[in-house]
Structure formats: structure tokens, C-alpha cells
Amino acid sequence: MENLFNWSQQARPRYSSRGKPVQSVHQKSEGIKPATKAIQIPVHSVSSDPDRSSPKQKPDEVVQAPDRRSASALRIQKVFRGYMVRKNVKRIMSIRKEVDEIERRLLCGETAELIRRDERERLRVNETLMSLLFKLDSISGIDAGVRECRKGVIKKAIFLQEKVDSIVPRS
């Protein structure tokens, strides 16, 4: 009876979850022949390869100017990078205006007093600054100028968070 059960299991094909027939390990290994000969593949690094290490260019040979397609591609890349820089700087400047507005309100005596008395107001200002920091963090720094501008606004927002925390009386 046991042989009958094994026979029925082997005769019935198994299917994967995607509906494709699956072979057992034993069925797969029957068709595979062991390798009879090892093959060596030479590996060269760039510095050890004499064909690649030095350019085959004569010193008096003039280097050709890039063709029109590569010149067009470079122009498109420059225009796109400029667009991305302007877009990111515009976003940073809008966030900087919001940070400046929060700073102006903190310098006002009424807001500082309100933060000292009301914990909800202090929490609201901290959360606003934190959301501005998250927005700044999402801006990619493609250009060094964009990165420096973003760093300046981040430092100012962190300074304001520390100032809000220092307003609170210690109990």
C-alpha cells in the first residue's frame, strides 16, 4: 500500500503558487551532468592591463570636439540642473520666511509669555518648527549653494527650538 501511495505522489505533477509545474530536487538532478573540466578565466585590473592603462593618443593629436548629440545632452542637463536649483531655492526661501515669522513672534514679549504659561502653545510652536525641519530635510542638495542655504535655515530653526525650550521655567 505504501508503494501505491508513493507512486501516486510521483505521477501527479506539483504546481507552484503561480500555476507553473515544479520539479522535485531528484528530478532536476537526474538531467544535470557534472562538469568534467575546470575553465580558468583571466582577470585583469585597469592598472595591470597594458591596453587600458595608457591612452593610445599621440601628443600632437588634437582631441575632437563633442558631437552635436553630446553637446545637446550637456545643454539639456545644464538647463535641468538650473531648473532644479531654482525650484529648491524657492522652496527653501518659503520655509525661511516661515521660520523668520516664528522668530519675529518669539521676540514679541506676548508670545514668549504665552509660551511660558501655556504648554499647548509651546507644543504647537515646537511642532511647527519640526515640520519645517522635515520639509527642509526632504529637499535634495544638488548644488553646493543649495546645501549651504538649507544648512543656514536648519541652524536657525534648531536655534529657535532651543530658545522655545529655554523660555519654559524649570520646576
Coordinates of C-alpha atoms in Angstrom, one line a residue:
M1 CA 0.0 0.0 0.0
E2 CA 2.9 2.3 0.8
N3 CA 4.3 1.8 -2.8
L4 CA 0.9 2.7 -4.2
F5 CA 0.9 6.0 -2.2
N6 CA 4.5 6.9 -3.3
W7 CA 3.6 6.1 -6.9
S8 CA 0.6 8.3 -6.9
Q9 CA 2.6 11.2 -5.4
Q10 CA 5.3 10.9 -8.1
A11 CA 2.9 10.6 -11.0
R12 CA 0.9 13.7 -10.1
P13 CA 2.7 16.9 -11.1
R14 CA 3.1 19.6 -8.5
Y15 CA 2.3 23.3 -9.2
S16 CA 3.7 26.5 -7.7
S17 CA 1.5 29.3 -6.5
R18 CA 1.8 30.9 -9.9
G19 CA 0.5 27.8 -11.7
K20 CA 3.8 26.6 -13.2
P21 CA 4.8 23.0 -12.8
V22 CA 7.5 22.4 -10.2
Q23 CA 10.1 19.6 -10.4
S24 CA 11.5 17.9 -7.3
V25 CA 15.1 18.1 -6.5
H26 CA 15.6 14.4 -7.5
Q27 CA 14.0 15.0 -10.9
K28 CA 16.2 18.1 -11.6
S29 CA 19.5 16.4 -10.6
E30 CA 18.9 13.5 -12.9
G31 CA 19.3 15.7 -16.0
I32 CA 22.4 17.6 -14.8
K33 CA 25.8 16.2 -15.7
P34 CA 28.8 17.0 -13.5
A35 CA 31.5 19.3 -15.0
T36 CA 34.4 17.4 -16.3
K37 CA 36.9 20.2 -16.9
A38 CA 37.7 23.4 -15.0
I39 CA 37.9 26.6 -17.0
Q40 CA 40.2 29.4 -16.0
I41 CA 39.2 33.0 -16.7
P42 CA 41.9 35.6 -16.7
V43 CA 41.1 38.7 -14.6
H44 CA 42.9 42.0 -15.2
S45 CA 42.7 45.2 -13.3
V46 CA 42.7 48.5 -15.1
S47 CA 46.3 49.3 -13.9
S48 CA 47.7 45.9 -15.0
D49 CA 46.0 45.9 -18.4
P50 CA 48.5 47.4 -20.9
D51 CA 45.8 48.1 -23.4
R52 CA 43.7 50.2 -21.0
S53 CA 46.4 51.8 -18.8
S54 CA 47.7 54.4 -21.2
P55 CA 45.8 56.2 -23.9
K56 CA 46.9 55.4 -27.5
Q57 CA 46.8 59.1 -28.4
K58 CA 49.7 60.9 -29.9
P59 CA 50.8 64.1 -28.1
D60 CA 50.3 66.3 -31.1
E61 CA 46.9 64.8 -32.0
V62 CA 44.0 67.3 -31.5
V63 CA 41.1 66.0 -29.4
Q64 CA 37.9 66.1 -31.4
A65 CA 35.1 68.4 -30.1
P66 CA 32.0 66.6 -28.8
D67 CA 29.5 65.8 -31.5
R68 CA 26.1 67.5 -31.7
R69 CA 24.2 64.9 -29.7
S70 CA 26.5 65.0 -26.7
A71 CA 26.6 68.8 -26.8
S72 CA 22.8 68.8 -26.9
A73 CA 22.7 66.4 -24.0
L74 CA 25.0 68.6 -22.0
R75 CA 22.8 71.6 -22.6
I76 CA 19.7 69.7 -21.5
Q77 CA 21.5 68.6 -18.3
K78 CA 22.6 72.2 -17.6
V79 CA 19.1 73.6 -18.1
F80 CA 17.6 70.8 -15.9
R81 CA 20.1 71.4 -13.1
G82 CA 19.4 75.1 -13.2
Y83 CA 15.7 74.4 -13.0
M84 CA 16.2 72.1 -10.0
V85 CA 18.4 74.6 -8.2
R86 CA 15.8 77.4 -8.7
K87 CA 13.0 75.2 -7.6
N88 CA 14.8 74.0 -4.4
V89 CA 16.0 77.6 -3.6
K90 CA 12.4 78.8 -3.9
R91 CA 11.2 76.1 -1.5
I92 CA 14.0 76.9 1.0
M93 CA 13.1 80.6 0.8
S94 CA 9.4 80.0 1.5
I95 CA 10.4 77.8 4.6
R96 CA 12.8 80.5 5.7
K97 CA 10.0 83.1 5.6
E98 CA 8.0 80.9 7.9
V99 CA 11.0 80.4 10.3
D100 CA 11.5 84.2 10.3
E101 CA 7.8 84.7 11.1
I102 CA 8.2 82.3 14.1
E103 CA 11.3 84.2 15.2
R104 CA 9.5 87.5 15.0
R105 CA 6.7 86.2 17.1
L106 CA 9.1 84.8 19.7
L107 CA 10.8 88.1 20.0
C108 CA 7.5 89.7 20.8
G109 CA 7.0 89.7 24.5
E110 CA 3.4 88.5 24.4
T111 CA 4.2 85.2 22.6
A112 CA 7.1 84.4 24.9
E113 CA 4.8 85.0 27.9
L114 CA 2.1 82.8 26.3
I115 CA 4.7 80.0 25.7
R116 CA 5.8 80.3 29.3
R117 CA 2.2 79.9 30.6
D118 CA 0.6 77.6 28.1
E119 CA 2.1 74.2 27.4
R120 CA -0.1 73.7 24.3
E121 CA 1.2 76.8 22.7
R122 CA 4.8 75.7 23.3
L123 CA 4.0 72.3 21.8
R124 CA 2.4 74.0 18.8
V125 CA 5.5 76.1 18.1
N126 CA 7.8 73.2 18.5
E127 CA 5.7 71.0 16.2
T128 CA 5.6 73.8 13.6
L129 CA 9.4 74.1 13.7
M130 CA 9.8 70.4 13.5
S131 CA 7.6 70.1 10.4
L132 CA 9.6 72.9 8.8
L133 CA 12.8 70.9 9.5
F134 CA 11.2 67.8 7.9
K135 CA 10.4 69.9 4.8
L136 CA 14.0 71.1 4.7
D137 CA 15.2 67.6 5.1
S138 CA 13.2 66.5 2.0
I139 CA 14.9 69.0 -0.2
S140 CA 17.8 67.4 -2.1
G141 CA 21.0 69.4 -2.2
I142 CA 22.1 69.1 -5.8
D143 CA 24.2 72.2 -5.7
A144 CA 26.6 73.4 -3.0
G145 CA 24.8 76.7 -2.8
V146 CA 21.5 74.9 -2.2
R147 CA 23.1 72.8 0.6
E148 CA 24.6 75.9 2.3
C149 CA 21.3 77.8 2.1
R150 CA 19.4 74.8 3.5
K151 CA 22.0 74.4 6.3
G152 CA 21.6 78.0 7.3
V153 CA 17.8 77.7 7.7
I154 CA 18.2 74.4 9.6
K155 CA 20.5 76.0 12.1
K156 CA 18.1 78.9 12.6
A157 CA 15.2 76.6 13.2
I158 CA 17.1 74.5 15.7
F159 CA 18.2 77.7 17.4
L160 CA 14.5 78.7 17.7
Q161 CA 13.6 75.3 19.1
E162 CA 16.3 75.7 21.8
K163 CA 15.0 79.2 22.5
V164 CA 11.5 77.9 23.0
D165 CA 12.8 75.2 25.3
S166 CA 14.7 77.8 27.3
I167 CA 11.6 80.0 27.8
V168 CA 9.9 77.3 29.8
P169 CA 10.5 77.8 33.6
R170 CA 12.4 74.9 35.2
S171 CA 10.4 73.4 38.1

